[in-house]
PDB file of C-alpha atoms in Angstrom:
ATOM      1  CA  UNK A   1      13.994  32.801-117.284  1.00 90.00           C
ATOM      2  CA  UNK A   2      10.943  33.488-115.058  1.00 93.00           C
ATOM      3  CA  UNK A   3      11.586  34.748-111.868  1.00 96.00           C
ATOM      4  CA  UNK A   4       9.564  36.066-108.998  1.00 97.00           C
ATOM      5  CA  UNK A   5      12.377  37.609-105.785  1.00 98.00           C
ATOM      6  CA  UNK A   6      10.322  38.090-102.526  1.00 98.00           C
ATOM      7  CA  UNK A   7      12.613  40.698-100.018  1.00 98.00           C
ATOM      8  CA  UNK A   8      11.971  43.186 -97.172  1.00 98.00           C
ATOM      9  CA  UNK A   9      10.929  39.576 -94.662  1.00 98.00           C
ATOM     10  CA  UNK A  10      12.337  39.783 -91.351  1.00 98.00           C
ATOM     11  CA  UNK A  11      11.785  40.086 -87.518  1.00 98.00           C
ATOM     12  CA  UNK A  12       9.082  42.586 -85.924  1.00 98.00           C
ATOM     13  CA  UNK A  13       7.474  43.044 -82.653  1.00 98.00           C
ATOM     14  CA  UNK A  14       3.651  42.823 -82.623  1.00 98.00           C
ATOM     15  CA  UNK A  15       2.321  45.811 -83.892  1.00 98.00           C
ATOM     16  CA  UNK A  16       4.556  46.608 -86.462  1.00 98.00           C
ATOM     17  CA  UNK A  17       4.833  46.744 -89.716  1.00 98.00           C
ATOM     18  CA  UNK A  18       6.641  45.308 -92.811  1.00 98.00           C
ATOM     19  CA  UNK A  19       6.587  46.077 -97.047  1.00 98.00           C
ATOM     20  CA  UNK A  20       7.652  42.676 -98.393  1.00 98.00           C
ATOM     21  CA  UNK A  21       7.865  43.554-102.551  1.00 98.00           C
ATOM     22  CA  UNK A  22       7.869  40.644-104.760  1.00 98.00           C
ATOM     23  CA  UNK A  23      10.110  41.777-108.317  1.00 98.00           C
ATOM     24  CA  UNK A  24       9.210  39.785-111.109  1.00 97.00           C
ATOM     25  CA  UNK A  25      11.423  39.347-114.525  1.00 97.00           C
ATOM     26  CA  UNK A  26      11.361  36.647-117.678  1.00 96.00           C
ATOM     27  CA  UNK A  27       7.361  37.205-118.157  1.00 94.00           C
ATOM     28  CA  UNK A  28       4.729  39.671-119.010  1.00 95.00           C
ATOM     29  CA  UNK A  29       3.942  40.793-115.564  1.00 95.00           C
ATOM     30  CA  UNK A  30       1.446  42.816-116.118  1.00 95.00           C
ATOM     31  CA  UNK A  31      -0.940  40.466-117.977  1.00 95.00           C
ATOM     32  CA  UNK A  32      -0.706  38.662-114.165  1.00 96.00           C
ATOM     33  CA  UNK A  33      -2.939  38.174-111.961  1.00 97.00           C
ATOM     34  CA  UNK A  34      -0.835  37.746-108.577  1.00 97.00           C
ATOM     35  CA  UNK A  35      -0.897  36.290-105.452  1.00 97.00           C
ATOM     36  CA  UNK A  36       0.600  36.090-101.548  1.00 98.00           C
ATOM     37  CA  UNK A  37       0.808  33.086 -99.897  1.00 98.00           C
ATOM     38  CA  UNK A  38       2.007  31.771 -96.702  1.00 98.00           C
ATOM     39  CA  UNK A  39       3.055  28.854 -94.620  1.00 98.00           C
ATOM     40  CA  UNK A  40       3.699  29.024 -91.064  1.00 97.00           C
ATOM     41  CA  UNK A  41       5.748  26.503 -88.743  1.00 93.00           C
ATOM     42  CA  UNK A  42       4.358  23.439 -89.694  1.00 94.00           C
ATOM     43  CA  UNK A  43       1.262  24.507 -91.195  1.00 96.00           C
ATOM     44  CA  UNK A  44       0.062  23.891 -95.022  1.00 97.00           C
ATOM     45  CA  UNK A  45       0.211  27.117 -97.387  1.00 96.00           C
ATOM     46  CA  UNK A  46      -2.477  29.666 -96.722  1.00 97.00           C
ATOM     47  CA  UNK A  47      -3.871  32.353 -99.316  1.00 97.00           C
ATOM     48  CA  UNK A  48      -3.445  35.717 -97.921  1.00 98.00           C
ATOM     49  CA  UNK A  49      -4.103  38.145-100.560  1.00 98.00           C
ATOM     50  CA  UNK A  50      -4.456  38.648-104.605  1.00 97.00           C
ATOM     51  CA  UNK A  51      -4.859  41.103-107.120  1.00 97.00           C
ATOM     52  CA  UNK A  52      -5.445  40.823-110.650  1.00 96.00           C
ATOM     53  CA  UNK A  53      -4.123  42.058-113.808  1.00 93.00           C
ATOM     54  CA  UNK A  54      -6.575  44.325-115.383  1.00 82.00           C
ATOM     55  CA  UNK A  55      -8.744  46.577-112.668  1.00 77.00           C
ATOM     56  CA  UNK A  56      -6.548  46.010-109.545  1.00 87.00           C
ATOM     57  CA  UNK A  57      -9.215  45.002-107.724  1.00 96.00           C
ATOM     58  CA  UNK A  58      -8.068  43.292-104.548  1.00 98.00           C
ATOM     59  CA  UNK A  59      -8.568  40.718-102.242  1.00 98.00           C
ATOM     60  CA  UNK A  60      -7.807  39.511 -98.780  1.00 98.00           C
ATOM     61  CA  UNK A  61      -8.336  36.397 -96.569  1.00 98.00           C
ATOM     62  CA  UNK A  62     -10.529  37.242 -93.360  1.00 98.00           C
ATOM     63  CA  UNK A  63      -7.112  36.965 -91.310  1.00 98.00           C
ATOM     64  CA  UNK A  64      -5.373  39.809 -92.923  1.00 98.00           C
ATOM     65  CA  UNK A  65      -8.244  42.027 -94.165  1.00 98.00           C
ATOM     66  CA  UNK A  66      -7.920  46.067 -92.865  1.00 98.00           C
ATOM     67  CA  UNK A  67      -4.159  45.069 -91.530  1.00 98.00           C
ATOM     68  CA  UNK A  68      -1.934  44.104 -95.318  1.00 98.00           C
ATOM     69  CA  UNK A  69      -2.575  45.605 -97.844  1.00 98.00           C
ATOM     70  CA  UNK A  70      -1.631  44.574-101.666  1.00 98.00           C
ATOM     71  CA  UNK A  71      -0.279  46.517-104.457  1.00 97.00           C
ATOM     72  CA  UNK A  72       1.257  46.417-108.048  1.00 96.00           C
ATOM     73  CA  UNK A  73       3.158  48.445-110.081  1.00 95.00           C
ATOM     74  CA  UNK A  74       3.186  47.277-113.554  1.00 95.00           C
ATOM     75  CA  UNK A  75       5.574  49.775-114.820  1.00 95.00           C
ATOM     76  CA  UNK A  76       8.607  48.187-112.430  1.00 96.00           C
ATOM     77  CA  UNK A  77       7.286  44.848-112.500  1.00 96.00           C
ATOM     78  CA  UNK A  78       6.310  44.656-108.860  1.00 97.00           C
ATOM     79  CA  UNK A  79       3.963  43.423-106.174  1.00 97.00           C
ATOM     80  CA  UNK A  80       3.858  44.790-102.908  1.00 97.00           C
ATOM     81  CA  UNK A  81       2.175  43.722 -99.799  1.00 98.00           C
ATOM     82  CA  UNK A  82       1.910  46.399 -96.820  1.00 98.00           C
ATOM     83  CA  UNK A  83       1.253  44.553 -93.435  1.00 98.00           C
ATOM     84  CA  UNK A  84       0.636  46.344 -90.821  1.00 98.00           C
ATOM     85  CA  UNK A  85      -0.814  45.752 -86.883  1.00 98.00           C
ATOM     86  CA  UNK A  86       1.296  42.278 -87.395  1.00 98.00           C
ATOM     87  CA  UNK A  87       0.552  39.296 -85.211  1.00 98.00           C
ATOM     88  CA  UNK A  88       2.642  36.633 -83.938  1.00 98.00           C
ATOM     89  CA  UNK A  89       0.063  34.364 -85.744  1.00 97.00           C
ATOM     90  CA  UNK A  90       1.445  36.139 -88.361  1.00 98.00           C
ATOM     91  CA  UNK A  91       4.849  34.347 -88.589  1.00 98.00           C
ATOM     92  CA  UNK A  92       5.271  32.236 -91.577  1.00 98.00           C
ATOM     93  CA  UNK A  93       7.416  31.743 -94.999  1.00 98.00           C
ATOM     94  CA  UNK A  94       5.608  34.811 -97.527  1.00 98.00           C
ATOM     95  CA  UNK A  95       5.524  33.639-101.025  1.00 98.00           C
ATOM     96  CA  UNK A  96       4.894  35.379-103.801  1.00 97.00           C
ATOM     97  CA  UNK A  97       3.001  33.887-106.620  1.00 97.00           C
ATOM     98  CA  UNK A  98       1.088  33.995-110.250  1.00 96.00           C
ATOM     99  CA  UNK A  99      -2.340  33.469-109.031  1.00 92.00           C
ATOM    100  CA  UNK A 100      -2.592  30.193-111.082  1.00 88.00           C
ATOM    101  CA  UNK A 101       0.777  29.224-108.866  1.00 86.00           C
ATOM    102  CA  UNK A 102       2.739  27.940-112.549  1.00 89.00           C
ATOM    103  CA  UNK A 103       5.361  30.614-111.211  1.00 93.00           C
ATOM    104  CA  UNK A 104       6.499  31.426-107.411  1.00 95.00           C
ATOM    105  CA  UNK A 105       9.000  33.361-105.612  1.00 96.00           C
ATOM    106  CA  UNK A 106      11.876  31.611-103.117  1.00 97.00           C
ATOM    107  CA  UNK A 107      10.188  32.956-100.463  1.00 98.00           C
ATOM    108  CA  UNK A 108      11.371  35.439 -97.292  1.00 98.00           C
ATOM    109  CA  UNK A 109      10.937  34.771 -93.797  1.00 98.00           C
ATOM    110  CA  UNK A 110       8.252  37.328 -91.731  1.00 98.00           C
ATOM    111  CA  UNK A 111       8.602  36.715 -88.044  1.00 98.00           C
ATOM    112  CA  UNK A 112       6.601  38.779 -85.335  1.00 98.00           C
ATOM    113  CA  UNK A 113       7.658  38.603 -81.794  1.00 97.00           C
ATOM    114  CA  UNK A 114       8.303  40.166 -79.072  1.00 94.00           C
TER     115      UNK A 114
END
């Protein structure tokens, strides 16, 4: 069974920092490219960040670039995203996905306030 488990959401004051990791079974992970999304309070789903299988090259919407940062580890079958300096703006569901979205996580909560 595929499966893609988002963890490490949760509350933080502006500023702060979280490591949401995104563990992947039932697939070959590393043949993957990958994806972050998110959806805040009653907005659509927004990219925020995506790496691919091969290189690792990376990439970031404008809103996140120089504050998350994403990373894989093929080995344990996991993504990572770093965010750091987080906004309130930054509030929303995190999802993690297959970059062609046939597969995605349950999601976990991120929440920045003070």
């Amino acid at each position: 069974e595929v499966q893609l488990v988002e963890s490490g959401g949760g509350l933080v004051q502006p500023g702060g920092s979280l490591r949401l990791s995104c563990a992947a079974s039932g697939f070959t992970f590393s043949t993957y490219a990958m994806t972050w999304v998110r959806q805040a309070p009653g907005k659509g789903l927004e990219w925020v960040s995506g790496i691919n299988s091969g290189s690792g090259s990376t990439s970031y919407a404008d809103s996140v670039k120089g504050r998350f940062t994403i990373s894989r580890d093929n080995a344990k079958n996991t993504m990572i995203l770093q965010m750091n300096s987080l906004k309130p703006e930054d509030t929303a569901e995190y999802y993690c996905a297959t970059s062609v979205c046939d597969y995605w996580g349950q999601g976990t909560q991120v929440t920045v306030s003070s």
